Coordinates of C-alpha atoms in Angstrom, one line a residue:
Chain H
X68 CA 115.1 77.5 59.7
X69 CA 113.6 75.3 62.1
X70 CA 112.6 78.1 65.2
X71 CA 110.5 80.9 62.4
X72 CA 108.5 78.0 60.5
X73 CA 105.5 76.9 62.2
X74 CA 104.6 73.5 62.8
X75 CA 101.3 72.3 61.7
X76 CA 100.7 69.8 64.5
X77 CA 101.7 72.4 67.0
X78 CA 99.6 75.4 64.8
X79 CA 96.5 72.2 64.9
X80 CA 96.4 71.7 68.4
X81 CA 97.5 75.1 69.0
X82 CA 94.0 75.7 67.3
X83 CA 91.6 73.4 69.0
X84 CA 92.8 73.6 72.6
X85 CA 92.7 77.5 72.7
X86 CA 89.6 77.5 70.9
X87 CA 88.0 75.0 73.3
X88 CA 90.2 76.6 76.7
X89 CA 88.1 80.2 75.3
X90 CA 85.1 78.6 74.9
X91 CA 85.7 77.2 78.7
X92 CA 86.4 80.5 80.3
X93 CA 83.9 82.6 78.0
X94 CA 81.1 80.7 79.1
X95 CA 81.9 79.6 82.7
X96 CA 84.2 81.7 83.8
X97 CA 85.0 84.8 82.8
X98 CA 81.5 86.4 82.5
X99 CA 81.2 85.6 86.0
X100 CA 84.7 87.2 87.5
X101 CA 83.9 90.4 85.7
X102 CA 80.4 90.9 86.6
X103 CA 81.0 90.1 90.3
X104 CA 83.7 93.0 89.7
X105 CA 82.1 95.1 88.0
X106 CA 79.0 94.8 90.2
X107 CA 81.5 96.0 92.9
X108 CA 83.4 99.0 91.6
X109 CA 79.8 100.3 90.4
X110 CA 78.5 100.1 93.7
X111 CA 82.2 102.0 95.1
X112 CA 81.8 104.6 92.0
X113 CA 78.0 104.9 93.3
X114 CA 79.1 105.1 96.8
X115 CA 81.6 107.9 96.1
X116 CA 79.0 109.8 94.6
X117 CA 76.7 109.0 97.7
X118 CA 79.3 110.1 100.2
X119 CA 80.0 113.0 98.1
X120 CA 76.4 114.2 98.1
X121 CA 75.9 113.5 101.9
X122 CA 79.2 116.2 102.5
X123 CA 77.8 118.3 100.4
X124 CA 74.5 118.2 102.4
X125 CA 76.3 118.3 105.6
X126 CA 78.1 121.5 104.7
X127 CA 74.4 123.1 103.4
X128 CA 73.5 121.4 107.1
X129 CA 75.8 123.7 108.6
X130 CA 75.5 126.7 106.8
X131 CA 71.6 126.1 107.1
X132 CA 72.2 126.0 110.7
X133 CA 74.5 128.8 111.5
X134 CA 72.3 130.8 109.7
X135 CA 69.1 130.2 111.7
X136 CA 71.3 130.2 114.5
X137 CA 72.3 133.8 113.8
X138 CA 68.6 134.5 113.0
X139 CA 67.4 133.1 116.2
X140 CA 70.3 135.3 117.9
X141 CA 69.0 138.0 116.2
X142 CA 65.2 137.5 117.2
X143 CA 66.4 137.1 120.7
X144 CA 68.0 140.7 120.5
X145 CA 64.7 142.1 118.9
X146 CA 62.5 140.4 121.7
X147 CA 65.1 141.5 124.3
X148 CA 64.4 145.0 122.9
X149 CA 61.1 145.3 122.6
X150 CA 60.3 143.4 125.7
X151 CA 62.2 146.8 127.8
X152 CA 60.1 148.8 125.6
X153 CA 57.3 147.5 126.5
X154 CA 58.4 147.5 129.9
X155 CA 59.6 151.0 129.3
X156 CA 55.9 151.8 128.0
X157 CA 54.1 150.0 130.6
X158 CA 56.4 151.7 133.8
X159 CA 55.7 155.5 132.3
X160 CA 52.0 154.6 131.6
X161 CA 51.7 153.0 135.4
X162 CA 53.7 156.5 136.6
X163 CA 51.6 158.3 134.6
X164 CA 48.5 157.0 135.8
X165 CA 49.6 157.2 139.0
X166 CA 50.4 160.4 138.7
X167 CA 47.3 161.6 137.6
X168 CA 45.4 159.1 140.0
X169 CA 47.2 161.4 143.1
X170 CA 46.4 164.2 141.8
X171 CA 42.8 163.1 141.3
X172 CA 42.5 161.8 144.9
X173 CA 44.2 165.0 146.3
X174 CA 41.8 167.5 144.1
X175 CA 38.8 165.0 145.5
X176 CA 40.3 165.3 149.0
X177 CA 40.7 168.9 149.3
X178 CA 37.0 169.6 147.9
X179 CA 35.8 167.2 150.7
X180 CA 38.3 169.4 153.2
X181 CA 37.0 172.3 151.8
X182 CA 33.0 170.9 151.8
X183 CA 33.8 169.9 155.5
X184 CA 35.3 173.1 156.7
X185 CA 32.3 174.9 154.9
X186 CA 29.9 172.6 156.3
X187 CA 31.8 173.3 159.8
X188 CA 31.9 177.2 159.5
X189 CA 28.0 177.4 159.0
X190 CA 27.6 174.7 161.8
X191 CA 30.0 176.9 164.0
X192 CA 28.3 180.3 163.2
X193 CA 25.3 178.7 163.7
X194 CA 26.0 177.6 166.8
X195 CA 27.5 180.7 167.9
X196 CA 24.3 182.3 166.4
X197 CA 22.4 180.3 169.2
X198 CA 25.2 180.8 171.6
X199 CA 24.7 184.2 171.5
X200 CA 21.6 184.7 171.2
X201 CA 21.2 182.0 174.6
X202 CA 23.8 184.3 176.2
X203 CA 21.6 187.3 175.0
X204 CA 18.9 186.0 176.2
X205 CA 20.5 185.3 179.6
X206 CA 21.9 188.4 179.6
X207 CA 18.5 190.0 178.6
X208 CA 17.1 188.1 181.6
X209 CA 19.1 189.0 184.3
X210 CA 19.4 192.6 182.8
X211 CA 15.9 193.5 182.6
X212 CA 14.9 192.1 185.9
X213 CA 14.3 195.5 186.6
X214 CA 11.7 198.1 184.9
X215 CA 14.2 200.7 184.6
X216 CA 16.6 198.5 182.9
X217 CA 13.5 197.3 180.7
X218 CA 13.0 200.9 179.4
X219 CA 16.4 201.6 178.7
X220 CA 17.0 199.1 176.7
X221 CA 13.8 199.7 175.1
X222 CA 14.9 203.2 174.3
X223 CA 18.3 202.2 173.1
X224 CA 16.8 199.7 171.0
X225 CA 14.4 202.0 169.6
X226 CA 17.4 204.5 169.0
X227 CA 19.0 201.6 167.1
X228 CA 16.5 200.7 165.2
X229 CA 16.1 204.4 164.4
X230 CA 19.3 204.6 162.9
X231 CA 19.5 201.8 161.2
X232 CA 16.2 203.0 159.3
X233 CA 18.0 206.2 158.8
X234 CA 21.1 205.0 157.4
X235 CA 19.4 203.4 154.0
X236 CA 18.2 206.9 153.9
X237 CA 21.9 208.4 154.3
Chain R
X33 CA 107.9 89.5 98.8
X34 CA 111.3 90.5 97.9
X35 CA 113.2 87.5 99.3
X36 CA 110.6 85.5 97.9
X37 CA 111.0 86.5 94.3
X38 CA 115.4 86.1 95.5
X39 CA 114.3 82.3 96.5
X40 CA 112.3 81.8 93.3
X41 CA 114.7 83.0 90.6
X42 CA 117.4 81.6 92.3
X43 CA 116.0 78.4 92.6
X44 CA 115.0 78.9 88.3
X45 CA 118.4 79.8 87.6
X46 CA 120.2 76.7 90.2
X47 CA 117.4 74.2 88.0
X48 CA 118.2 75.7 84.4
X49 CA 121.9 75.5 85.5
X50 CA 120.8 71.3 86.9
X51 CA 119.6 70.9 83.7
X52 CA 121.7 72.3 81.4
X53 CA 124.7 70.4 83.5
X54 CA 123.4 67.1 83.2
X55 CA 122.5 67.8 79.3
X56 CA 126.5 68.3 79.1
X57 CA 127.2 65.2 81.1
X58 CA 126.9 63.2 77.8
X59 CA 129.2 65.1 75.8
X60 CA 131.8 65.9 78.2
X61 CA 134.6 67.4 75.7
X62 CA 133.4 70.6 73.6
X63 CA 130.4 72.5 74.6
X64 CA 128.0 72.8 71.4
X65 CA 126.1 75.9 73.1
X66 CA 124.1 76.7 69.4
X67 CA 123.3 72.8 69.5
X68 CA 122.5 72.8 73.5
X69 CA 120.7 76.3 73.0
X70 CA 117.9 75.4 70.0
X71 CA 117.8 71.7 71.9
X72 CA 115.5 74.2 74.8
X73 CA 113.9 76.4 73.0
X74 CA 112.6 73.7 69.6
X75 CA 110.0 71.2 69.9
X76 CA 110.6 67.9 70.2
X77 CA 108.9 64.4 70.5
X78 CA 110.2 63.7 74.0
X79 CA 110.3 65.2 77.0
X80 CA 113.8 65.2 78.2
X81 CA 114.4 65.2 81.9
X82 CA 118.6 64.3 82.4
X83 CA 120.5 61.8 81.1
X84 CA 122.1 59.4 84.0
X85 CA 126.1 59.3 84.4
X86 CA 126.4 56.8 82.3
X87 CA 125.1 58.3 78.9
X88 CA 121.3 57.3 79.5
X89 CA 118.7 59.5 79.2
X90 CA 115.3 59.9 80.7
X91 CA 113.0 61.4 79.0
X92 CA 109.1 61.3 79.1
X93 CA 107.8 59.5 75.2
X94 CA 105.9 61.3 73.7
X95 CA 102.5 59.6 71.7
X96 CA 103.3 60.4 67.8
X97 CA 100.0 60.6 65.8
X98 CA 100.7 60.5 62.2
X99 CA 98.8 60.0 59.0
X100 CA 101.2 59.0 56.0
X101 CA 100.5 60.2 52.1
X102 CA 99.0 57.0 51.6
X103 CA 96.3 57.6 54.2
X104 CA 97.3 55.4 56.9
X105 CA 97.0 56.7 60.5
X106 CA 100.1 55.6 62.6
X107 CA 99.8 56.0 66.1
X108 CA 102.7 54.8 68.6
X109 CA 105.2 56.1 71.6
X110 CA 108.1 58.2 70.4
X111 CA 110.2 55.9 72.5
X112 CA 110.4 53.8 68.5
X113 CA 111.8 56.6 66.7
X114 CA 114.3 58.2 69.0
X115 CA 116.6 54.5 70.3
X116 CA 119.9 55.2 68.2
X117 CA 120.5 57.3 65.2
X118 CA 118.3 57.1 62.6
X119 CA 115.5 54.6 63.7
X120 CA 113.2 53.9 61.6
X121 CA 109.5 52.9 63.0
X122 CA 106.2 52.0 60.3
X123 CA 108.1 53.3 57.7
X124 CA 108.5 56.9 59.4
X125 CA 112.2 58.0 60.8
X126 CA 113.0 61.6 62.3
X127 CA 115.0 63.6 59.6
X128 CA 119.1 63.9 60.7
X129 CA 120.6 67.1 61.1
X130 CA 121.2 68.9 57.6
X131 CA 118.2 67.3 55.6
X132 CA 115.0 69.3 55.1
X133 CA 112.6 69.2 58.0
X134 CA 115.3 68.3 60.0
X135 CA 114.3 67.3 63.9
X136 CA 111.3 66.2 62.4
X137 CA 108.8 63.0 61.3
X138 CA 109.6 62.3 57.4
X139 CA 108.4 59.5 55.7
X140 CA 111.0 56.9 54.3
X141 CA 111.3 59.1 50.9
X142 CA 112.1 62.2 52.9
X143 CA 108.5 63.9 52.3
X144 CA 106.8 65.0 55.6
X145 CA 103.6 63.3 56.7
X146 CA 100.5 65.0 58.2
X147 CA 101.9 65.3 61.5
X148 CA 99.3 66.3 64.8
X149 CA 102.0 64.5 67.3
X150 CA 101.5 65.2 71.0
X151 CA 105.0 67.0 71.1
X152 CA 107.2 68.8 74.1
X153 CA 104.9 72.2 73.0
X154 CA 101.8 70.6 73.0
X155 CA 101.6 68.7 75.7
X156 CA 102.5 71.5 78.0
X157 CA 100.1 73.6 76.3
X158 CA 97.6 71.1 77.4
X159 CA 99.0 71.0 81.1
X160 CA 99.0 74.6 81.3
X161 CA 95.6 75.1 79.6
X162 CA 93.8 72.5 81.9
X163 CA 95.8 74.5 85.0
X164 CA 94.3 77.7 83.4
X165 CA 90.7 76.2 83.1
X166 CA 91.0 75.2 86.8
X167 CA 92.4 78.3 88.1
X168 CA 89.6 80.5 86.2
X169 CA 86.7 78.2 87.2
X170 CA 87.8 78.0 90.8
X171 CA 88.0 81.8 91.2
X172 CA 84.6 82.0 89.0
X173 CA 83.3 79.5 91.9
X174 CA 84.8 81.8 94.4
X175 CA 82.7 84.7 93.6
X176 CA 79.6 82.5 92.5
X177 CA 79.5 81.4 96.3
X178 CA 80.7 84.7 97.7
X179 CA 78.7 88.2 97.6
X180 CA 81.6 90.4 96.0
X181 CA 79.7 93.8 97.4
X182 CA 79.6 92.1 101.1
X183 CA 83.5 90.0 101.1
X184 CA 87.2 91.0 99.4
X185 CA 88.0 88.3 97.3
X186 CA 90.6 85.6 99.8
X187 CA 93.2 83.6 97.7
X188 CA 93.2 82.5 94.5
X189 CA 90.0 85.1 93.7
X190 CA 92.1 88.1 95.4
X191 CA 95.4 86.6 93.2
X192 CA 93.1 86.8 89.6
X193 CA 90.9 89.8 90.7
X194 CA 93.6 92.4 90.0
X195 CA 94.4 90.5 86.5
X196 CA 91.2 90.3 85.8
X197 CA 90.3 94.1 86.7
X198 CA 92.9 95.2 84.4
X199 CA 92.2 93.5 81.1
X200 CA 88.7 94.6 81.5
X201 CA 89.5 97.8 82.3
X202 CA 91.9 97.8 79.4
X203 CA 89.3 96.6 77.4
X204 CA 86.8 99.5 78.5
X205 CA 89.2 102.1 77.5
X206 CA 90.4 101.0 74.2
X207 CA 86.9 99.1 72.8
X208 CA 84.4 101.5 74.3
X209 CA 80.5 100.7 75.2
X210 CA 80.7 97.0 73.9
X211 CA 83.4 96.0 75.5
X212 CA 82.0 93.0 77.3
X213 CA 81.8 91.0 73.7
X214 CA 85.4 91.0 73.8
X215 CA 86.6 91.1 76.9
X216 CA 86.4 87.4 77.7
X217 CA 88.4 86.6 74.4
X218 CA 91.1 89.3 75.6
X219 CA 91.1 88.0 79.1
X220 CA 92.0 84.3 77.9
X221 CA 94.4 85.8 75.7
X222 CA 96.2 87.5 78.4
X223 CA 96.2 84.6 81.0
X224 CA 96.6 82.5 78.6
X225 CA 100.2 83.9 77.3
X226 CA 101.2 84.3 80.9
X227 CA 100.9 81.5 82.4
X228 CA 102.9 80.4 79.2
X229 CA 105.1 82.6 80.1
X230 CA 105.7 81.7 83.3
X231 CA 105.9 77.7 82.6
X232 CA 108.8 78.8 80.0
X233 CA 110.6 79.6 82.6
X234 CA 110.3 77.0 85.1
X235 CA 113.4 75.0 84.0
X236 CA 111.6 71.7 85.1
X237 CA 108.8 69.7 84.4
X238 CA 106.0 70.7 84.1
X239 CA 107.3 74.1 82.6
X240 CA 110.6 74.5 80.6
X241 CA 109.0 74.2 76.8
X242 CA 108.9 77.2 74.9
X243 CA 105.8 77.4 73.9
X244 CA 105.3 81.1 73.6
X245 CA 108.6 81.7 72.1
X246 CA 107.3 79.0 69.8
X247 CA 105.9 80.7 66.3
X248 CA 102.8 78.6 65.6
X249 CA 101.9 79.2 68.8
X250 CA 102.0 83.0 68.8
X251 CA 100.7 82.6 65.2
X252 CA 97.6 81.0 66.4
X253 CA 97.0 83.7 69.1
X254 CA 97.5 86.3 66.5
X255 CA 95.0 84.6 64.3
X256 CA 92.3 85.0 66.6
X257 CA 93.2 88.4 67.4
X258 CA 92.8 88.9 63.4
X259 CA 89.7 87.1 62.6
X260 CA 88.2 88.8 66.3
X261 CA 89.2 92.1 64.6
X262 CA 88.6 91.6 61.1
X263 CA 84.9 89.7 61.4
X264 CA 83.0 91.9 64.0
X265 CA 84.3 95.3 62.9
X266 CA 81.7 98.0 61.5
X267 CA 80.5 99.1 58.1
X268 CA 82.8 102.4 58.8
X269 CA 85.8 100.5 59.3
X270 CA 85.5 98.1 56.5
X271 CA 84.8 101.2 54.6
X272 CA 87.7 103.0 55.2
X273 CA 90.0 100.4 54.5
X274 CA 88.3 99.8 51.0
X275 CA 87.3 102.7 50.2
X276 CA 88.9 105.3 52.3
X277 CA 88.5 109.4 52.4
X278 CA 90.7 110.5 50.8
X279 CA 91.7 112.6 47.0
X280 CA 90.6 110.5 44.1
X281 CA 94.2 110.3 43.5
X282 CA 95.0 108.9 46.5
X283 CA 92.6 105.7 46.6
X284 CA 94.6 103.2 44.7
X285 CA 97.5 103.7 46.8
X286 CA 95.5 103.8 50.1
X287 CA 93.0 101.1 50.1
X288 CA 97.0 98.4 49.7
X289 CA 98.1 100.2 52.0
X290 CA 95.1 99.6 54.5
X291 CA 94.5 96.5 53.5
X292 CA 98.4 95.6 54.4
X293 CA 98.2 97.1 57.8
X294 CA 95.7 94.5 58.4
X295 CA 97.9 91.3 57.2
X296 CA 100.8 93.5 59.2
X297 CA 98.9 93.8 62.4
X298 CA 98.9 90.3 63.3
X299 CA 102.0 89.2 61.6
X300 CA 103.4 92.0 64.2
X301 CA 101.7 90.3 67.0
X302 CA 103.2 86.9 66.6
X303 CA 106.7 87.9 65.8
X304 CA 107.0 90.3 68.8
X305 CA 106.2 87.6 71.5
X306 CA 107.3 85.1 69.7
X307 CA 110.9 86.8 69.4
X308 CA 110.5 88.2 72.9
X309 CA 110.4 85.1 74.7
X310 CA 112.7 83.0 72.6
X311 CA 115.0 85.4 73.0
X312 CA 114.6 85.5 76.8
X313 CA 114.9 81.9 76.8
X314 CA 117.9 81.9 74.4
X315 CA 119.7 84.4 77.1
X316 CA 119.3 82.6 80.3
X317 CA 120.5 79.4 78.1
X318 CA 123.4 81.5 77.4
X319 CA 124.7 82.5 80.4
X320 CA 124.4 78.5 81.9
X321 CA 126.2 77.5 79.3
X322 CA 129.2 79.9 80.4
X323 CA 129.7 77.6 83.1
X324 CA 130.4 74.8 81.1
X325 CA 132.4 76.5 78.6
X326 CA 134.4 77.8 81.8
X327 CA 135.0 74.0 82.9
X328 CA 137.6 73.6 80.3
X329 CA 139.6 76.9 81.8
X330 CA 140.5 75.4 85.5
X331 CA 139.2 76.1 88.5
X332 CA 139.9 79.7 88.6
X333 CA 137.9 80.4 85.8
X334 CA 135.6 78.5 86.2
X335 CA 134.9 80.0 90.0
X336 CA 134.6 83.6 88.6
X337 CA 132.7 82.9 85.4
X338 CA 130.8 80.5 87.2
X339 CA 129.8 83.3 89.7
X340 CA 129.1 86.3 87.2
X341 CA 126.8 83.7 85.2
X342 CA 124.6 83.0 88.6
X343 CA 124.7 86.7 89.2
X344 CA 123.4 86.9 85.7
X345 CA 121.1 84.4 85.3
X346 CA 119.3 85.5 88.4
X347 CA 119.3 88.8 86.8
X348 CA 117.8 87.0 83.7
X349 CA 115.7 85.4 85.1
X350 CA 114.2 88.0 87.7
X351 CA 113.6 90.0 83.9
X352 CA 112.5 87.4 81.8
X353 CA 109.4 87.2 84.7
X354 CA 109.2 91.1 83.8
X355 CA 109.1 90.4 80.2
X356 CA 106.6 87.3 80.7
X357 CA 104.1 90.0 82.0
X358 CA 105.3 92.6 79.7
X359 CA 104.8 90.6 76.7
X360 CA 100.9 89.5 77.9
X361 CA 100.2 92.9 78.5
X362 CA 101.5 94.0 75.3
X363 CA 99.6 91.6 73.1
X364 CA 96.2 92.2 75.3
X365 CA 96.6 95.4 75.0
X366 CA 97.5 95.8 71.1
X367 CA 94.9 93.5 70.4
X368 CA 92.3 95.4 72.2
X369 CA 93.5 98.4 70.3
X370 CA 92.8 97.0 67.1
X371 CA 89.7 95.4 68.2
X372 CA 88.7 99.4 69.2
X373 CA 89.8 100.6 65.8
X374 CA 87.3 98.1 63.9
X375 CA 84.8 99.6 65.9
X376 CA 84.7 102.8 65.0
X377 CA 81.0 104.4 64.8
X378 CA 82.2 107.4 62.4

């Protein structure tokens, strides 16, 4: 039948004008479409991969930064800490010191007391030394104005004198 | 979208019904549907628009280039061969109905001369191959003037871009690393047999011939899938079809069978689109010709009929477009296939 016989003419032109319609796009057109495409989803596919590693960084980002942020927390708490140590340390040093300093100055103040009430005994008993020996003196004076007087008192000086050579002896 | 694929087959189905009435005009008593029908889908050396009310027709003449047995090149308009029954032009008349190579040029002793006429087929094989050229060199030009990583492709570029993407992609998955040898043949290929397609179902000029449910056609498109296939395949494939591994016993039986698949391959090529679109085209010729068949019935009849085969046609129509792309993709993708299995590496 007529439709499942091919025609030569047809089949002959058929031949040449897809051959030269191939030849046409293969060189001038095609090559150009698909390159432009491809040149495209390449730089999509290579974008993807791009915006996958940048989320993945980010996330590394965050982890990276909750972790020194907990680290920094935790320096913070350790400085804290050994900042009221030290202040601790340096407060029962200072109270120490302190302590010891008083005591110092009070030891150093009651050996000056003491020096000075020393120094103020001998300077009293001295002075009462000379009192009474002025008043002894006076008294002496006016006392022996008279002989008589003067040879009693001579006597009971001698007697004294006498016993206090005696009582070695005793 | 939707309403505009409604308007289009519509309009497709209202121009094959136009058509198909006016073919009818002429021959107003009995419907010859198998004689309207293989009118459409065959070739012929005119292109026939209508004929007027009284019994003309118009019809575009076609040039006939002919070179008799005696080696004499005749070249003139069909308009010579096809006034009245049998005319006879240069000693060359179109065979009658019932003689071998019927429909067709025969020399005055009934033997057919070498025959490269610029038919129905061919001529819109040129219009749709120069409209092919165009539209791939104008979205070429597109992205030669256009950065594709900086712009999305506007118009025609962003109407061939998807097409485009998807044969190549095709191509990538079925041929492998050196794909980009073949994927320009594939790509013409596929464009190529859709826009056929799609012109065979335009019912007017310039689409309407049947050139891709045409077998020469399909034949030709097979070829080249064949001789793509068959010359750039690999040692290992030209190996296993000769000389395959298999039992010692085995090898005369295999190495037929092989070599058969490869005759069958495109043989299976042509007849599938071929028989796919002439048999779309054969359908929608079908259900127009109900209406004219239902003319005879009254007015009744023909009301309802008339109505179904609209509702029908559109229906046709709307999957005929399916099939079109169906039918490209199918022979693109087969052909890429094969192309992939001639390239095997082990």
């Amino acid at each position: 039948m007529n439709l499942i016989t091919p025609d030569g003419g047809l089949l002959f032109w058929m031949v040449v004008i897809f051959a030269i319609v191939f030849f046409l796009l293969a060189k001038f057109g095609f090559p150009i479409i698909t390159q432009a495409v491809e040149k495209r989803s390449d730089r999509i596919a290579d974008s993807l991969v791009k915006a996958d590693e940048v989320e993945k960084r980010v996330a590394q980002m965050d982890v990276e930064h909750s972790r020194m942020l907990e680290e920094t927390r935790k320096e913070q708490a350790k400085m804290l800490k050994e900042a009221s140590e030290a202040r601790d340390l340096i407060l029962e040093k200072a109270k120490a010191d302190a302590a010891e300093e008083t005591a110092r100055m009070i030891e150093h103040a009651r050996m000056q007391i003491e020096a000075d009430r020393r120094s103020a005994e001998a300077d009293m008993r001295r002075q009462v030394a000379m009192l009474s020996v002025e008043v002894a003196e006076k008294v002496l004076r006016k006392t022996l104005s008279s002989s008589s007087e003067q040879s009693a008192l001579i006597d009971r000086l001698v007697d004294e004198a006498a016993k206090t050579a005696e009582k070695p002896q005793s | 979208m939707k309403r505009l694929i409604v308007i289009l087959a519509a309009l497709l189905s209202f121009g094959t019904a136009f058509a198909a009435a006016q073919e009818e005009a002429a021959s107003p008593n009995d419907v010859n549907i198998s004689q309207v029908v293989f009118e459409h889908v065959g070739d012929s050396y005119e292109w026939h628009f209508f004929n007027t009310r009284d019994g003309r027709s118009v019809a575009m003449y076609l040039p006939v280039i002919v070179r008799t047995r005696d080696g004499q090149w005749h070249f003139f308009s069909s308009r010579h061969l096809l006034h009245g029954e049998g005319a006879e032009y240069q000693g060359l008349h179109i065979a009658a109905e019932g003689q071998p190579h019927a429909g067709k040029i025969v020399q005055a002793d009934g033997s057919r001369p070498l025959d490269i006429s610029i038919t129905k087929n061919v001529l819109s094989l040129l219009m749709s191959s120069i409209l092919l050229v165009v539209i791939v060199l104008l979205t070429a030009r597109w992205y030669r003037r256009h950065d594709s990583l900086k712009e999305a492709p506007k118009g025609l570029a962003a109407l061939m871009e998807p097409l485009v993407c998807m044969v190549n992609d095709m191509a990538k998955d079925n041929i492998g690393p050196d794909y980009r040898r073949y994927s320009p043949y594939l790509l013409t290929a596929f464009l190529f047999i859709l826009l056929n397609n799609f012109m065979g179902i335009i019912p007017v000029f310039p689409g309407g011939a049947n050139l891709t449910g045409n077998i020469a056609c399909t034949l030709v498109l097979a070829l080249f899938t064949f001789f793509t296939v068959n010359l750039t395949g690999t040692k290992h494939y030209y190996k296993e079809m000769i000389n395959p591994e298999v039992p010692v016993y085995l090898k005369p039986i295999m190495a037929p069978i092989e070599i058969f698949s490869a005759i069958v391959k495109p043989l299976s090529l042509t007849i599938r689109l071929f028989a796919n679109m002439l048999a779309g085209h054969i359908q929608i010729l079908c259900m127009v010709c109900i209406i004219f068949i239902m003319a005879k019935y009254g007015g009744m009849m023909l009301a309802g009929m008339g109505a179904v085969s609209v509702i029908f046609g559109i229906f046709l129509d709307v999957l005929e477009m399916l099939i079109s792309f169906i039918q490209a993709y199918i022979f693109t993708m087969l052909s890429s296939i094969y192309i992939g299995l001639a390239r095997v590496k082990e």
